[in-house]
Amino acid sequence: MKTPEFITETSSSFPDGHTTALAPVTHAADVAERRQTLRDFRTPPAPTPPAHLDDYRSIIGQANLDVLRYLARDLKGKTIKMVNSTAVGGGVAEMLNRLVPMLTELEVPTHWDVITGGNDFFEVTKAFHNALQGSDYQLTQHVKEIFLMYNEQNMKRMQFGEDLVVIHDPQPAALVRTRNDSASHWVWRCHIDLSHPNPQVWDFLRPYIEQYNAAIFSSQSFSRQLPIPQYLFYPCIDPLSEKNKELDDSTVQAVCDEFGIDRSRPIVTQVSRFDRAKDPVGVIQAFKLAKKYVDCQLVMAGGGASDDPEGAAVLHEVKTAAGEDPDIIILDLPPWCALEINALQRASTLVVQKSIKEGFGLTVTEGLWKGKPTIAAAVGGIPNQIIHKHTGLLVHSIEGCAYQIRYLLTHLDFARRLGENGREHVKENFLMTTNVKRWLLLLRILTGTQTALHPGAE
């Protein structure tokens, strides 16, 4: 089969910092046939209305919906506040966008606030994020002052009168100082890998974490020695969101045509922020090793988050590593391109997530939900999703990733079984409705709601 010749587009920056999608294009005579003109991604589409609980009946069944409504029955009027560091980009914002309306529909009013800060604050918190996941870092007094100053500013502009206040990740962790003698129950929800934190940063943050009523982690291995109760909450995806809903094949094809992706050849895809912890350069190296033996294309689709100042530098590293390879398709997409990400994952032959550090890896969950055979690094919360050789394949190196790409592309029946098992694993454990159930149970525990937990019990 003759492979079309491609050249790589030069990206042009948008005023908001996003770039045009970097897609391969054919020579001028073939452009019209191969794909549409790239759309301007600067303007977000109108948001789609959130799904209602009854819309999930065909996925989880009526009995599970009844359980959610029963658990919420005695919590009606209880209020929750969620606080994090960004409204767009990253898994936390994606989950809150769906979790908040679902809890509110159950008559547990849930509010969502986003902290503000300058570039210096987000540079500090990005360094904290990396350090808490094991990177070397020298904590200075100046850095502490920046962190506490912005937390103090946010304390002054925010109100915390809800029954449950949930603070997500380290950026707003010091907001707990405003708790005082409030009757609110405060919970720190940590989404990152804390299994081997930098001692200086953890020792600085720990006194604040110890002031909470409880802490929640995404994996058993992230638990720390703390004097407060700790809970395990798996992150989750919404199966009816733009990123995960079913798509017809014409939509998938249109997206592939737009980005110059050839669906007649195998497609290997990694979707993630351009973050060194996601090892995008390592993915390119693994792909180049595998491509010596099997024909395939690599799609690297990602973007940035508003609280991550390193994205542009990492994207540059990725483009350098890709070089002039016409089979490496790099897409820098803003967060509102969820439908395009959905289509890319559904077009993929394999999904890869070769992270070095990973709190959980919702892009793994997304690939599994779409029935795609998935190769992922054995780090962080990923082994809770990938049961090796059953729901996917775990790898430990660039060479191991390359080998598994080759193996799955030449053992299609095995790859299909992995995809089927992975989807069922997500359905049982990692859907938004299961997450709502956990939040309702925690609210009952913390507020002392003692009614029977079994429908029909008196």
Tab-separated table of C-alpha atoms in Angstrom:
chain	number	residue	atom	x	y	z
A	1	MET	CA	0.000	0.000	0.000
A	2	LYS	CA	1.405	3.345	-1.008
A	3	THR	CA	1.756	5.809	1.824
A	4	PRO	CA	0.852	9.428	0.990
A	5	GLU	CA	3.648	11.923	1.376
A	6	PHE	CA	3.103	14.422	4.128
A	7	ILE	CA	4.642	17.609	5.324
A	8	THR	CA	4.056	19.074	8.777
A	9	GLU	CA	2.239	22.361	9.239
A	10	THR	CA	3.822	25.168	11.143
A	11	SER	CA	1.633	26.178	14.054
A	12	SER	CA	0.511	29.755	14.607
A	13	SER	CA	-0.194	31.053	18.057
A	14	PHE	CA	-3.604	32.257	19.122
A	15	PRO	CA	-4.019	35.275	21.405
A	16	ASP	CA	-5.073	33.013	24.281
A	17	GLY	CA	-1.930	30.946	24.050
A	18	HIS	CA	-3.399	27.969	22.159
A	19	THR	CA	-2.057	27.030	18.750
A	20	THR	CA	-3.639	25.684	15.666
A	21	ALA	CA	-3.777	21.920	15.558
A	22	LEU	CA	-0.574	20.560	14.064
A	23	ALA	CA	-1.790	18.113	11.443
A	24	PRO	CA	0.028	16.461	8.570
A	25	VAL	CA	-1.040	17.666	5.168
A	26	THR	CA	-0.541	16.201	1.727
A	27	HIS	CA	0.916	18.070	-1.204
A	28	ALA	CA	-1.339	20.878	-2.390
A	29	ALA	CA	-3.104	18.807	-5.057
A	30	ASP	CA	-4.279	16.278	-2.457
A	31	VAL	CA	-5.305	18.590	0.366
A	32	ALA	CA	-8.957	18.859	-0.681
A	33	GLU	CA	-9.298	15.072	-0.846
A	34	ARG	CA	-7.441	14.265	2.367
A	35	ARG	CA	-9.084	16.623	4.792
A	36	GLN	CA	-11.128	19.738	5.325
A	37	THR	CA	-9.533	23.053	6.159
A	38	LEU	CA	-8.725	23.128	9.841
A	39	ARG	CA	-11.313	24.952	11.850
A	40	ASP	CA	-10.443	27.873	14.062
A	41	PHE	CA	-10.436	26.404	17.569
A	42	ARG	CA	-10.193	29.724	19.399
A	43	THR	CA	-13.922	30.001	20.020
A	44	PRO	CA	-15.442	27.394	22.321
A	45	PRO	CA	-18.677	25.835	21.113
A	46	ALA	CA	-21.846	26.409	23.091
A	47	PRO	CA	-21.755	24.077	26.099
A	48	THR	CA	-23.959	21.037	25.855
A	49	PRO	CA	-26.509	20.735	28.669
A	50	PRO	CA	-25.579	18.113	31.279
A	51	ALA	CA	-27.329	14.788	31.108
A	52	HIS	CA	-30.067	13.977	33.611
A	53	LEU	CA	-29.909	10.980	35.911
A	54	ASP	CA	-32.592	9.114	33.990
A	55	ASP	CA	-30.420	9.321	30.871
A	56	TYR	CA	-28.014	6.827	32.484
A	57	ARG	CA	-30.654	4.107	32.870
A	58	SER	CA	-29.626	2.266	29.719
A	59	ILE	CA	-26.006	2.152	30.957
A	60	ILE	CA	-26.244	1.362	34.689
A	61	GLY	CA	-29.820	0.091	35.073
A	62	GLN	CA	-32.794	1.336	37.063
A	63	ALA	CA	-31.693	-0.374	40.293
A	64	ASN	CA	-28.494	1.680	40.504
A	65	LEU	CA	-30.416	4.898	39.870
A	66	ASP	CA	-32.798	3.955	42.687
A	67	VAL	CA	-29.830	3.513	45.039
A	68	LEU	CA	-28.553	7.028	44.255
A	69	ARG	CA	-31.945	8.577	44.927
A	70	TYR	CA	-32.329	6.608	48.133
A	71	LEU	CA	-28.930	7.678	49.446
A	72	ALA	CA	-29.738	11.308	48.648
A	73	ARG	CA	-33.220	11.227	50.189
A	74	ASP	CA	-32.134	12.163	53.708
A	75	LEU	CA	-29.456	14.562	52.478
A	76	LYS	CA	-31.792	16.944	50.660
A	77	GLY	CA	-30.826	20.501	51.495
A	78	LYS	CA	-27.305	19.587	52.598
A	79	THR	CA	-24.834	21.709	50.655
A	80	ILE	CA	-21.395	21.040	49.177
A	81	LYS	CA	-18.676	23.378	47.906
A	82	MET	CA	-15.970	22.134	45.538
A	83	VAL	CA	-12.811	24.241	45.191
A	84	ASN	CA	-9.987	23.679	42.714
A	85	SER	CA	-7.465	25.642	40.661
A	86	THR	CA	-8.856	25.609	37.125
A	87	ALA	CA	-12.230	25.574	35.401
A	88	VAL	CA	-10.894	24.105	32.158
A	89	GLY	CA	-8.213	21.589	31.276
A	90	GLY	CA	-7.318	18.477	33.216
A	91	GLY	CA	-9.318	15.668	34.745
A	92	VAL	CA	-10.423	17.478	37.909
A	93	ALA	CA	-12.255	20.187	35.986
A	94	GLU	CA	-13.798	17.598	33.679
A	95	MET	CA	-15.145	15.593	36.620
A	96	LEU	CA	-16.501	18.626	38.462
A	97	ASN	CA	-18.294	19.810	35.339
A	98	ARG	CA	-20.418	16.648	35.510
A	99	LEU	CA	-20.418	15.872	39.237
A	100	VAL	CA	-21.797	19.242	40.361
A	101	PRO	CA	-25.002	19.106	38.247
A	102	MET	CA	-25.685	15.483	39.187
A	103	LEU	CA	-25.471	16.130	42.925
A	104	THR	CA	-27.625	19.220	42.520
A	105	GLU	CA	-30.252	17.215	40.605
A	106	LEU	CA	-30.385	14.889	43.619
A	107	GLU	CA	-31.294	17.986	45.688
A	108	VAL	CA	-27.882	18.176	47.334
A	109	PRO	CA	-26.962	21.709	46.141
A	110	THR	CA	-23.313	21.731	45.084
A	111	HIS	CA	-21.300	24.849	44.270
A	112	TRP	CA	-17.946	25.068	42.508
A	113	ASP	CA	-15.378	27.819	43.056
A	114	VAL	CA	-12.035	28.250	41.291
A	115	ILE	CA	-9.147	29.966	43.035
A	116	THR	CA	-7.265	32.802	41.374
A	117	GLY	CA	-3.575	33.574	41.319
A	118	GLY	CA	-0.753	35.149	39.374
A	119	ASN	CA	1.811	33.408	37.192
A	120	ASP	CA	4.179	33.238	40.154
A	121	PHE	CA	1.592	31.287	42.155
A	122	PHE	CA	0.937	28.742	39.425
A	123	GLU	CA	4.650	28.302	38.789
A	124	VAL	CA	5.023	27.499	42.486
A	125	THR	CA	2.053	25.117	42.550
A	126	LYS	CA	3.254	23.343	39.392
A	127	ALA	CA	6.603	22.837	41.121
A	128	PHE	CA	4.728	21.555	44.188
A	129	HIS	CA	2.771	19.161	41.987
A	130	ASN	CA	5.976	17.735	40.514
A	131	ALA	CA	7.694	17.602	43.898
A	132	LEU	CA	4.803	15.770	45.533
A	133	GLN	CA	5.114	13.199	42.763
A	134	GLY	CA	8.782	12.693	43.643
A	135	SER	CA	10.789	15.353	41.796
A	136	ASP	CA	13.715	17.091	43.462
A	137	TYR	CA	12.905	20.557	44.749
A	138	GLN	CA	14.407	23.065	47.142
A	139	LEU	CA	11.670	24.794	49.099
A	140	THR	CA	12.536	28.388	49.982
A	141	GLN	CA	10.918	30.883	52.306
A	142	HIS	CA	10.024	33.062	49.324
A	143	VAL	CA	8.138	30.195	47.698
A	144	LYS	CA	6.207	29.559	50.912
A	145	GLU	CA	5.251	33.217	51.109
A	146	ILE	CA	3.929	33.223	47.518
A	147	PHE	CA	1.848	30.122	48.185
A	148	LEU	CA	0.358	31.433	51.419
A	149	MET	CA	-0.209	34.958	50.082
A	150	TYR	CA	-2.460	33.771	47.257
A	151	ASN	CA	-4.278	31.347	49.523
A	152	GLU	CA	-4.887	34.270	51.892
A	153	GLN	CA	-6.265	36.382	49.044
A	154	ASN	CA	-8.668	33.617	48.046
A	155	MET	CA	-9.757	33.127	51.654
A	156	LYS	CA	-10.844	36.763	51.782
A	157	ARG	CA	-12.952	36.610	48.624
A	158	MET	CA	-14.639	33.233	49.193
A	159	GLN	CA	-17.356	32.055	51.567
A	160	PHE	CA	-17.415	28.613	53.181
A	161	GLY	CA	-20.799	28.081	54.777
A	162	GLU	CA	-21.634	24.727	53.139
A	163	ASP	CA	-22.063	21.498	55.072
A	164	LEU	CA	-19.181	19.903	53.165
A	165	VAL	CA	-16.201	21.818	51.758
A	166	VAL	CA	-13.985	19.837	49.388
A	167	ILE	CA	-10.571	21.266	48.506
A	168	HIS	CA	-8.952	19.633	45.495
A	169	ASP	CA	-5.184	19.137	45.340
A	170	PRO	CA	-2.360	21.204	46.873
A	171	GLN	CA	-2.985	24.581	45.202
A	172	PRO	CA	-5.793	25.680	47.574
A	173	ALA	CA	-4.850	23.407	50.498
A	174	ALA	CA	-4.138	26.292	52.902
A	175	LEU	CA	-7.720	27.581	52.583
A	176	VAL	CA	-8.482	25.319	55.530
A	177	ARG	CA	-7.101	28.081	57.774
A	178	THR	CA	-10.432	29.868	57.375
A	179	ARG	CA	-12.277	26.963	58.924
A	180	ASN	CA	-11.973	28.127	62.564
A	181	ASP	CA	-14.947	26.789	64.542
A	182	SER	CA	-17.161	26.399	61.495
A	183	ALA	CA	-19.647	23.549	61.518
A	184	SER	CA	-18.621	22.709	57.973
A	185	HIS	CA	-16.843	19.423	57.321
A	186	TRP	CA	-13.641	19.931	55.352
A	187	VAL	CA	-12.167	17.260	53.068
A	188	TRP	CA	-8.905	17.368	51.124
A	189	ARG	CA	-9.252	15.519	47.815
A	190	CYS	CA	-5.805	14.671	46.429
A	191	HIS	CA	-5.700	13.604	42.773
A	192	ILE	CA	-1.920	13.199	42.438
A	193	ASP	CA	0.541	10.416	43.220
A	194	LEU	CA	1.727	10.938	46.798
A	195	SER	CA	3.500	7.602	47.161
A	196	HIS	CA	6.993	9.194	47.307
A	197	PRO	CA	6.572	12.932	47.955
A	198	ASN	CA	9.428	15.373	48.237
A	199	PRO	CA	9.942	15.617	52.047
A	200	GLN	CA	10.332	19.408	52.143
A	201	VAL	CA	7.112	20.135	50.263
A	202	TRP	CA	5.095	17.461	52.039
A	203	ASP	CA	6.332	18.618	55.468
A	204	PHE	CA	5.255	22.153	54.545
A	205	LEU	CA	1.763	21.113	53.402
A	206	ARG	CA	1.062	18.381	55.955
A	207	PRO	CA	0.132	20.702	58.861
A	208	TYR	CA	-2.634	22.137	56.683
A	209	ILE	CA	-3.843	18.700	55.564
A	210	GLU	CA	-4.037	17.574	59.196
A	211	GLN	CA	-6.597	20.317	59.882
A	212	TYR	CA	-9.127	18.665	57.552
A	213	ASN	CA	-11.787	16.229	58.731
A	214	ALA	CA	-10.701	13.670	56.147
A	215	ALA	CA	-8.513	13.099	53.087
A	216	ILE	CA	-9.349	11.263	49.873
A	217	PHE	CA	-6.833	9.581	47.572
A	218	SER	CA	-7.101	7.922	44.155
A	219	SER	CA	-5.058	4.830	44.994
A	220	GLN	CA	-4.239	2.795	48.082
A	221	SER	CA	-0.522	3.433	47.520
A	222	PHE	CA	-0.951	7.223	47.884
A	223	SER	CA	-2.094	7.086	51.497
A	224	ARG	CA	0.089	8.942	54.030
A	225	GLN	CA	0.515	8.837	57.783
A	226	LEU	CA	-2.161	11.307	58.894
A	227	PRO	CA	-4.219	11.702	62.084
A	228	ILE	CA	-7.453	12.014	60.067
A	229	PRO	CA	-9.616	9.405	58.301
A	230	GLN	CA	-8.625	8.565	54.744
A	231	TYR	CA	-10.874	7.327	51.931
A	232	LEU	CA	-10.303	5.771	48.514
A	233	PHE	CA	-12.245	7.424	45.677
A	234	TYR	CA	-11.462	6.395	42.136
A	235	PRO	CA	-11.708	9.200	39.604
A	236	CYS	CA	-14.317	8.664	36.925
A	237	ILE	CA	-15.645	9.543	33.506
A	238	ASP	CA	-19.114	10.545	32.383
A	239	PRO	CA	-20.232	8.088	29.672
A	240	LEU	CA	-22.667	10.683	28.284
A	241	SER	CA	-20.246	13.610	28.063
A	242	GLU	CA	-19.007	14.947	24.738
A	243	LYS	CA	-15.730	13.113	25.288
A	244	ASN	CA	-17.264	9.709	25.982
A	245	LYS	CA	-20.697	9.470	24.360
A	246	GLU	CA	-21.283	7.139	21.436
A	247	LEU	CA	-20.474	8.626	18.015
A	248	ASP	CA	-21.567	7.563	14.574
A	249	ASP	CA	-18.844	6.558	12.164
A	250	SER	CA	-19.388	9.573	9.912
A	251	THR	CA	-18.438	11.903	12.774
A	252	VAL	CA	-15.310	9.888	13.509
A	253	GLN	CA	-14.365	9.908	9.838
A	254	ALA	CA	-14.893	13.660	9.525
A	255	VAL	CA	-12.519	14.353	12.408
A	256	CYS	CA	-9.888	12.014	10.957
A	257	ASP	CA	-10.230	13.684	7.569
A	258	GLU	CA	-9.808	17.094	9.157
A	259	PHE	CA	-6.566	16.102	10.845
A	260	GLY	CA	-5.205	14.052	7.954
A	261	ILE	CA	-5.403	10.672	9.713
A	262	ASP	CA	-5.562	7.593	7.478
A	263	ARG	CA	-8.064	5.120	8.955
A	264	SER	CA	-6.957	2.410	6.546
A	265	ARG	CA	-3.732	2.072	8.554
A	266	PRO	CA	-3.319	1.247	12.280
A	267	ILE	CA	-3.563	4.279	14.582
A	268	VAL	CA	-1.776	4.467	17.944
A	269	THR	CA	-2.989	7.363	20.107
A	270	GLN	CA	-1.933	9.040	23.323
A	271	VAL	CA	-4.232	11.755	24.645
A	272	SER	CA	-2.824	13.869	27.471
A	273	ARG	CA	-1.672	17.317	28.445
A	274	PHE	CA	1.770	18.197	27.131
A	275	ASP	CA	3.400	17.446	30.458
A	276	ARG	CA	6.716	15.692	31.071
A	277	ALA	CA	4.996	13.416	33.584
A	278	LYS	CA	3.026	11.987	30.634
A	279	ASP	CA	6.325	11.165	28.859
A	280	PRO	CA	5.222	12.266	25.382
A	281	VAL	CA	8.803	12.110	24.099
A	282	GLY	CA	9.055	8.531	25.366
A	283	VAL	CA	5.880	7.672	23.457
A	284	ILE	CA	7.433	8.992	20.247
A	285	GLN	CA	10.581	6.952	20.872
A	286	ALA	CA	8.516	3.797	21.485
A	287	PHE	CA	6.488	4.424	18.343
A	288	LYS	CA	9.613	4.826	16.208
A	289	LEU	CA	10.947	1.507	17.526
A	290	ALA	CA	7.657	-0.265	16.827
A	291	LYS	CA	7.279	1.240	13.358
A	292	LYS	CA	10.420	-0.559	12.231
A	293	TYR	CA	8.375	-3.760	12.349
A	294	VAL	CA	4.696	-2.788	11.932
A	295	ASP	CA	2.958	-0.173	9.841
A	296	CYS	CA	1.202	2.427	12.005
A	297	GLN	CA	0.599	6.107	12.664
A	298	LEU	CA	0.986	7.950	15.971
A	299	VAL	CA	-1.503	10.597	17.112
A	300	MET	CA	-0.350	12.770	20.018
A	301	ALA	CA	-3.408	14.793	21.028
A	302	GLY	CA	-3.314	17.140	23.957
A	303	GLY	CA	-3.205	20.669	25.170
A	304	GLY	CA	-2.657	22.546	28.389
A	305	ALA	CA	-4.411	23.559	31.569
A	306	SER	CA	-4.713	27.148	32.755
A	307	ASP	CA	-2.750	26.326	35.923
A	308	ASP	CA	0.153	24.625	34.065
A	309	PRO	CA	2.845	27.027	32.816
A	310	GLU	CA	5.103	24.318	31.309
A	311	GLY	CA	2.894	23.170	28.445
A	312	ALA	CA	4.461	25.261	25.668
A	313	ALA	CA	7.978	24.089	26.504
A	314	VAL	CA	6.921	20.444	26.526
A	315	LEU	CA	5.080	20.837	23.217
A	316	HIS	CA	8.309	22.176	21.708
A	317	GLU	CA	10.166	19.107	22.996
A	318	VAL	CA	7.527	16.855	21.433
A	319	LYS	CA	7.778	18.545	18.034
A	320	THR	CA	11.569	18.265	18.151
A	321	ALA	CA	11.384	14.553	18.978
A	322	ALA	CA	8.873	13.960	16.163
A	323	GLY	CA	11.134	15.625	13.626
A	324	GLU	CA	9.978	15.196	10.037
A	325	ASP	CA	8.292	11.817	10.534
A	326	PRO	CA	5.127	12.051	8.403
A	327	ASP	CA	3.372	9.387	10.493
A	328	ILE	CA	3.492	11.385	13.745
A	329	ILE	CA	0.468	13.664	14.026
A	330	ILE	CA	0.685	16.246	16.823
A	331	LEU	CA	-2.526	17.995	17.802
A	332	ASP	CA	-2.468	20.864	20.298
A	333	LEU	CA	-6.136	21.276	21.126
A	334	PRO	CA	-7.914	23.542	23.621
A	335	PRO	CA	-9.965	21.884	26.377
A	336	TRP	CA	-13.283	22.367	24.606
A	337	CYS	CA	-12.346	19.913	21.818
A	338	ALA	CA	-13.851	17.005	23.742
A	339	LEU	CA	-15.817	15.719	20.762
A	340	GLU	CA	-12.673	15.650	18.643
A	341	ILE	CA	-10.803	13.740	21.358
A	342	ASN	CA	-13.694	11.275	21.541
A	343	ALA	CA	-13.539	10.713	17.781
A	344	LEU	CA	-9.761	10.290	17.801
A	345	GLN	CA	-9.952	7.665	20.533
A	346	ARG	CA	-12.728	5.808	18.702
A	347	ALA	CA	-10.698	5.846	15.480
A	348	SER	CA	-7.661	4.425	17.263
A	349	THR	CA	-6.454	0.878	16.920
A	350	LEU	CA	-4.574	1.137	20.224
A	351	VAL	CA	-4.526	3.660	23.064
A	352	VAL	CA	-1.286	4.385	24.938
A	353	GLN	CA	-0.657	6.219	28.205
A	354	LYS	CA	3.055	5.976	28.943
A	355	SER	CA	3.172	8.224	31.997
A	356	ILE	CA	6.133	8.477	34.337
A	357	LYS	CA	3.909	9.746	37.159
A	358	GLU	CA	0.146	9.540	37.178
A	359	GLY	CA	-2.460	10.250	39.812
A	360	PHE	CA	-4.950	8.037	38.006
A	361	GLY	CA	-5.010	8.656	34.268
A	362	LEU	CA	-8.547	9.335	33.058
A	363	THR	CA	-7.331	9.071	29.475
A	364	VAL	CA	-6.768	5.394	30.255
A	365	THR	CA	-10.347	5.165	31.515
A	366	GLU	CA	-11.603	6.847	28.349
A	367	GLY	CA	-9.757	4.427	26.090
A	368	LEU	CA	-10.978	1.412	28.045
A	369	TRP	CA	-14.573	2.675	27.954
A	370	LYS	CA	-14.384	2.862	24.176
A	371	GLY	CA	-13.291	-0.770	24.045
A	372	LYS	CA	-9.781	0.037	22.872
A	373	PRO	CA	-6.850	-2.253	23.733
A	374	THR	CA	-4.777	-0.050	26.004
A	375	ILE	CA	-1.078	-0.001	26.851
A	376	ALA	CA	-0.151	2.038	29.923
A	377	ALA	CA	2.716	2.521	32.347
A	378	ALA	CA	2.544	0.664	35.645
A	379	VAL	CA	2.576	3.854	37.730
A	380	GLY	CA	0.256	5.676	40.109
A	381	GLY	CA	-3.405	4.778	39.817
A	382	ILE	CA	-3.105	3.113	36.402
A	383	PRO	CA	-2.750	-0.449	37.819
A	384	ASN	CA	-6.206	-0.005	39.389
A	385	GLN	CA	-7.505	0.191	35.824
A	386	ILE	CA	-5.147	-2.019	33.842
A	387	ILE	CA	-5.121	-5.605	35.025
A	388	HIS	CA	-2.172	-6.896	33.029
A	389	LYS	CA	-3.200	-9.153	30.137
A	390	HIS	CA	-6.867	-8.920	31.185
A	391	THR	CA	-8.047	-5.318	30.786
A	392	GLY	CA	-4.897	-4.009	29.113
A	393	LEU	CA	-1.120	-4.217	29.154
A	394	LEU	CA	1.240	-2.605	31.671
A	395	VAL	CA	4.727	-1.501	30.640
A	396	HIS	CA	7.815	-0.241	32.432
A	397	SER	CA	10.042	1.129	29.670
A	398	ILE	CA	10.182	2.614	26.186
A	399	GLU	CA	11.282	-0.743	24.799
A	400	GLY	CA	8.450	-2.531	26.604
A	401	CYS	CA	5.925	-0.084	25.196
A	402	ALA	CA	7.299	-0.579	21.684
A	403	TYR	CA	7.091	-4.358	22.049
A	404	GLN	CA	3.473	-4.266	23.218
A	405	ILE	CA	2.490	-1.987	20.323
A	406	ARG	CA	3.988	-4.546	17.944
A	407	TYR	CA	2.331	-7.430	19.769
A	408	LEU	CA	-1.187	-6.009	19.799
A	409	LEU	CA	-1.014	-4.918	16.164
A	410	THR	CA	-0.155	-8.488	15.188
A	411	HIS	CA	-2.489	-10.329	17.643
A	412	LEU	CA	-5.839	-8.765	16.873
A	413	ASP	CA	-8.069	-11.325	18.641
A	414	PHE	CA	-6.170	-10.832	21.891
A	415	ALA	CA	-6.348	-7.066	21.433
A	416	ARG	CA	-10.123	-7.284	20.930
A	417	ARG	CA	-10.586	-9.302	24.151
A	418	LEU	CA	-8.556	-6.750	26.100
A	419	GLY	CA	-10.808	-4.008	24.789
A	420	GLU	CA	-13.989	-5.841	25.749
A	421	ASN	CA	-12.722	-6.598	29.262
A	422	GLY	CA	-11.510	-3.043	29.748
A	423	ARG	CA	-14.918	-1.575	28.941
A	424	GLU	CA	-16.631	-3.836	31.482
A	425	HIS	CA	-14.051	-2.905	34.136
A	426	VAL	CA	-14.836	0.792	33.628
A	427	LYS	CA	-18.572	0.149	33.731
A	428	GLU	CA	-18.247	-1.569	37.106
A	429	ASN	CA	-15.850	0.848	38.783
A	430	PHE	CA	-15.107	4.167	37.073
A	431	LEU	CA	-18.309	5.823	35.866
A	432	MET	CA	-19.585	9.159	37.200
A	433	THR	CA	-22.663	7.556	38.738
A	434	THR	CA	-20.426	5.416	40.963
A	435	ASN	CA	-18.532	8.547	41.994
A	436	VAL	CA	-21.783	10.292	42.931
A	437	LYS	CA	-22.645	7.317	45.119
A	438	ARG	CA	-19.321	7.634	46.972
A	439	TRP	CA	-19.854	11.342	47.616
A	440	LEU	CA	-23.338	10.701	48.972
A	441	LEU	CA	-22.042	7.997	51.292
A	442	LEU	CA	-19.237	10.241	52.542
A	443	LEU	CA	-21.650	13.104	53.192
A	444	ARG	CA	-23.838	10.737	55.212
A	445	ILE	CA	-20.842	9.621	57.257
A	446	LEU	CA	-19.522	13.112	57.968
A	447	THR	CA	-22.922	14.621	58.796
A	448	GLY	CA	-24.058	11.668	60.891
A	449	THR	CA	-27.040	10.765	58.742
A	450	GLN	CA	-28.019	7.469	60.314
A	451	THR	CA	-31.082	6.202	58.430
A	452	ALA	CA	-31.044	2.693	57.053
A	453	LEU	CA	-28.879	2.235	53.984
A	454	HIS	CA	-31.040	-0.456	52.384
A	455	PRO	CA	-34.140	0.554	50.473
A	456	GLY	CA	-37.212	-0.836	52.197
A	457	ALA	CA	-35.542	-1.200	55.611
A	458	GLU	CA	-37.303	0.407	58.519
